[in-house]
Short mmCIF file of C-alpha atoms in Angstrom, two decimals:
data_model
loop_
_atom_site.label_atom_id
_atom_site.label_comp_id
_atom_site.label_asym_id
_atom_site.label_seq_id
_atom_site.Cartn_x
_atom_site.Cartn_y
_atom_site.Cartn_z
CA UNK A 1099 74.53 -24.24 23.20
CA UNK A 1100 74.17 -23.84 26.83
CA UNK A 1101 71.72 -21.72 28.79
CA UNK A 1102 73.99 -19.04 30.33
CA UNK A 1103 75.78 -18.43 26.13
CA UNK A 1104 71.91 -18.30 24.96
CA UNK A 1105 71.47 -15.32 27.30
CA UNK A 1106 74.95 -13.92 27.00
CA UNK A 1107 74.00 -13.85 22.83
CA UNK A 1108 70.47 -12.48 23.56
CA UNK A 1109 72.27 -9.75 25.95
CA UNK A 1110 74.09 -8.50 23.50
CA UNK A 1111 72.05 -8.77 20.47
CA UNK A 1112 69.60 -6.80 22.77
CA UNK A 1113 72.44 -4.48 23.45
CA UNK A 1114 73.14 -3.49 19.78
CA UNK A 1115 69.44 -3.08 19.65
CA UNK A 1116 69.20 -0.93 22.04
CA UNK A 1117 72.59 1.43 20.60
CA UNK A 1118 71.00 1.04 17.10
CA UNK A 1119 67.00 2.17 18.39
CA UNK A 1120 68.79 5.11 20.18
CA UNK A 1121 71.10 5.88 17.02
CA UNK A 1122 67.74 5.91 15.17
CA UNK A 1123 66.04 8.10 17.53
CA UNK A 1124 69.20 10.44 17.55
CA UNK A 1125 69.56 10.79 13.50
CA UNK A 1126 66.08 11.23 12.81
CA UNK A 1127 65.36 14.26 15.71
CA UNK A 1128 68.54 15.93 14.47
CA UNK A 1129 67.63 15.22 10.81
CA UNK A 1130 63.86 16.76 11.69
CA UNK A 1131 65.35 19.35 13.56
CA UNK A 1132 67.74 20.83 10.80
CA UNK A 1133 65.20 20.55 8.31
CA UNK A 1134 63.00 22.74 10.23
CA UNK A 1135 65.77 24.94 10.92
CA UNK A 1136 66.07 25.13 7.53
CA UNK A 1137 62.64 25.80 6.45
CA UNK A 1138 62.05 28.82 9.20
CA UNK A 1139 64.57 30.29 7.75
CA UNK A 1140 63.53 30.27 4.37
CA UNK A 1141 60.52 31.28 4.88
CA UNK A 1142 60.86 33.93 7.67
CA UNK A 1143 64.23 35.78 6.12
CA UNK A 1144 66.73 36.93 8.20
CA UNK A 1145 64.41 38.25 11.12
CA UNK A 1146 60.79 37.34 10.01
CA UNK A 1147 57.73 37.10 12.51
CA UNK A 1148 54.81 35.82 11.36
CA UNK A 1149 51.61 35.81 14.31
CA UNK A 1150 49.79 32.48 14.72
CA UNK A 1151 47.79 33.39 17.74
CA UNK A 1152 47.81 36.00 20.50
CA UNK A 1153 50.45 33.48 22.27
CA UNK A 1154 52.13 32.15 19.85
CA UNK A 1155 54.06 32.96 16.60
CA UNK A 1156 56.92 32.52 14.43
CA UNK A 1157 59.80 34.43 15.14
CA UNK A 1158 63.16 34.10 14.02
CA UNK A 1159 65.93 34.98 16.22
CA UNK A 1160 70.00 33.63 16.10
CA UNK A 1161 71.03 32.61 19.16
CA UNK A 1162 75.05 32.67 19.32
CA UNK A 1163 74.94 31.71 23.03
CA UNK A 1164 74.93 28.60 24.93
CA UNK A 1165 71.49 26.53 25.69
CA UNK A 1166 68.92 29.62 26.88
CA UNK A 1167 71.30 32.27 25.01
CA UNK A 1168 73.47 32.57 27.71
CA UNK A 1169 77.04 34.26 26.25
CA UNK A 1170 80.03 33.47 28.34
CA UNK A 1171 82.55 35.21 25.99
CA UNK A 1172 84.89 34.23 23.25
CA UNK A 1173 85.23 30.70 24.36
CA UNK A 1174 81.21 30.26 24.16
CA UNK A 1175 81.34 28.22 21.15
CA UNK A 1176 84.73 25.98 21.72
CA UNK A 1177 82.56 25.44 25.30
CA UNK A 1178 79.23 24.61 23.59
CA UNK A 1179 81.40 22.05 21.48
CA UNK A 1180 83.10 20.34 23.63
CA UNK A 1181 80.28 20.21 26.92
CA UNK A 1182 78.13 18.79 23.84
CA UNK A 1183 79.81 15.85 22.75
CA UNK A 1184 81.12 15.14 26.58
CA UNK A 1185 77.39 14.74 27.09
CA UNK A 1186 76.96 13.01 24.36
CA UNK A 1187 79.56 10.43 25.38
CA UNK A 1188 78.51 9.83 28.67
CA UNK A 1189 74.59 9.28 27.07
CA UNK A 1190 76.05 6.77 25.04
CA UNK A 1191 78.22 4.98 27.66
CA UNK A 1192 74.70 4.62 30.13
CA UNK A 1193 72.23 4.10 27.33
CA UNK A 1194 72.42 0.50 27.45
CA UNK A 1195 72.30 -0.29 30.93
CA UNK A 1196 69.30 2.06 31.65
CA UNK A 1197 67.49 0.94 29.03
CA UNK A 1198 68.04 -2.46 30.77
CA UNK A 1199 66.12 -1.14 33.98
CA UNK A 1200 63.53 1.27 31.78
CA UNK A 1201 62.96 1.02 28.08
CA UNK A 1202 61.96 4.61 28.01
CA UNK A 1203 65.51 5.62 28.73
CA UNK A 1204 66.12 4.81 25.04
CA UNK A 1205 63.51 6.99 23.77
CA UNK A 1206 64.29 9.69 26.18
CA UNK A 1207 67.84 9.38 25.52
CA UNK A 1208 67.61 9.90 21.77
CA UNK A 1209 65.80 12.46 21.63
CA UNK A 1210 68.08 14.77 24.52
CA UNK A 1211 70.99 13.76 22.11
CA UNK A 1212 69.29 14.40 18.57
CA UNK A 1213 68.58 17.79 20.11
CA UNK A 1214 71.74 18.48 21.24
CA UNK A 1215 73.39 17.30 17.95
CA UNK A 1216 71.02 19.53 16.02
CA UNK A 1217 71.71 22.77 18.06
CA UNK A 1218 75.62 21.84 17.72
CA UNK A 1219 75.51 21.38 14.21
CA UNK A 1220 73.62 24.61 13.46
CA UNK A 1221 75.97 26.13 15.71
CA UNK A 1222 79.15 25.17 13.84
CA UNK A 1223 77.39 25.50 10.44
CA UNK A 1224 75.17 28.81 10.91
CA UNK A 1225 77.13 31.84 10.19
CA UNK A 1226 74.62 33.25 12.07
CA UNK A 1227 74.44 31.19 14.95
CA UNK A 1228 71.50 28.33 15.76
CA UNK A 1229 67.98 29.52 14.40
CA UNK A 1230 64.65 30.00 17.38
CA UNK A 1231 62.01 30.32 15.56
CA UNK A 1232 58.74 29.07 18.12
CA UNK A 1233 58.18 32.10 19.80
CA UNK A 1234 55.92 31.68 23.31
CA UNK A 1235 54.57 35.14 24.59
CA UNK A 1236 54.46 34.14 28.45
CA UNK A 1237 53.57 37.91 29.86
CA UNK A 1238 53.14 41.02 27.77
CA UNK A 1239 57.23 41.76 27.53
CA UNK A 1240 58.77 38.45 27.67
CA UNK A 1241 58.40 35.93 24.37
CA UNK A 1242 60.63 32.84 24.83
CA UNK A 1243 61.98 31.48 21.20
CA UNK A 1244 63.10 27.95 20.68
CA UNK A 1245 63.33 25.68 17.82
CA UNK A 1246 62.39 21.88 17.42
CA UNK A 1247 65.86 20.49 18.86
CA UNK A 1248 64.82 22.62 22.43
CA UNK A 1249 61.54 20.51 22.05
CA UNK A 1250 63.44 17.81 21.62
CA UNK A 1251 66.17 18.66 24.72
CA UNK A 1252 63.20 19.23 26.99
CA UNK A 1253 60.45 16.42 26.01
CA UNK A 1254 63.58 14.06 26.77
CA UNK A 1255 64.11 15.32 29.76
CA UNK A 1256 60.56 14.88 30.78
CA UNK A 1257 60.64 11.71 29.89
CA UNK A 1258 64.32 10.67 31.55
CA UNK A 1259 61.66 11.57 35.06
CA UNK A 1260 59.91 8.25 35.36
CA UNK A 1261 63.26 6.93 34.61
CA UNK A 1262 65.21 8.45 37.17
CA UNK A 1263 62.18 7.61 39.24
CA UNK A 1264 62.46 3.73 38.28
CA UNK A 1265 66.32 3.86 39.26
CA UNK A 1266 65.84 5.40 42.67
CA UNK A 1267 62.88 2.91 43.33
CA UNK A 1268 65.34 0.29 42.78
CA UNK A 1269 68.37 1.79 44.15
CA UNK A 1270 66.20 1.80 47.37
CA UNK A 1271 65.20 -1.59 47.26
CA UNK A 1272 68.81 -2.63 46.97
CA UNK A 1273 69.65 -0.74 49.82
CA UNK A 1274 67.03 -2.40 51.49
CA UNK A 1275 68.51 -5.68 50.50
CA UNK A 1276 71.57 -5.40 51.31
CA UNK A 1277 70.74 -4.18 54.74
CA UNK A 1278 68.37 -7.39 55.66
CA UNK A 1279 71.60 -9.77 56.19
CA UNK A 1280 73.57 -7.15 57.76
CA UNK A 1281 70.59 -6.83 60.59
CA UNK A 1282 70.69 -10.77 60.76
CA UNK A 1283 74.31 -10.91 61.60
CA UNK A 1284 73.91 -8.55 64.17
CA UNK A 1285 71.33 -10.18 66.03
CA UNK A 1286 72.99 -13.61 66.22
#
């Protein structure tokens, strides 16, 4: 077998591992998600509130509006749908080659999408809408609720900042690259 077919195997062996790690990632934050979901609501009834500290309690709230409650009418939820599993094609389409430059992006990746396949699903399944139930007091009148898929959106994103750091780093070095022969020809 020759050198550049051992690599071309490898590349996509590495490939499918890197779909299948990001599948895994996916699945198990939605899974961990919904179950949560689940067990707030079981526990905290229709609109239960239980205090944990000063700061922090269990609250359970429905939100029927896109991400951060925001309503934009009667099409809110065809809208949610299909902005959700755009995004969740165009993750899938770029997972592989940023992994390729930053392993993180798989991580990252995964857990942005099991997120946003756990809000979706509880969306479309909840007669209620999706369940908040991590309430945040940040000043005496304003609590923030979320739920484990909204830790999930936002720890991803945190983590898709080195990444997006990485790829300027080496979009700039390219640049730089490509602009080395360009001065050559110019002074010859």
């Amino acid at each position: 077998m020759s050198l550049s077919r051992l690599s071309a195997s490898s590349s996509t062996i590495l490939q499918d591992l890197v779909v299948r790690r990001y599948l895994g990632i996916a699945v198990a934050a939605t899974a961990l998600d919904l179950m949560t979901k689940e067990a707030a609501v079981r526990l905290l009834g229709n609109t239960g509130f239980v205090t944990i500290t000063d700061r922090l309690s269990f609250t359970l709230v429905w939100n029927t509006g896109t991400a951060g409650g925001l309503m934009l009418g009667p099409g809110t939820w065809l809208l949610n749908v299909f902005m959700t599993v755009l995004a969740l094609g165009l993750v899938l389409s770029v997972v592989r080659p940023m992994a390729a430059v930053d392993p993180r992006a798989t991580m990252a990746m995964g857990l942005v999408s099991g997120g946003a396949i756990g809000n979706l699903l509880s969306m479309v399944a909840g007669p209620h809408g999706v369940a908040d139930f991590i309430g945040v007091r940040l000043t005496e009148d304003t609590t923030m609720v979320a739920n484990v898929a909204d830790l999930f959106l936002w720890s991803g994103s945190l983590l898709l900042v080195p990444v997006g750091m990485t790829l300027y780093r080496l979009a700039k070095l390219e640049r730089a690259q490509r602009a080395v022969p360009n001065s050559k020809a110019k002074l010859a």
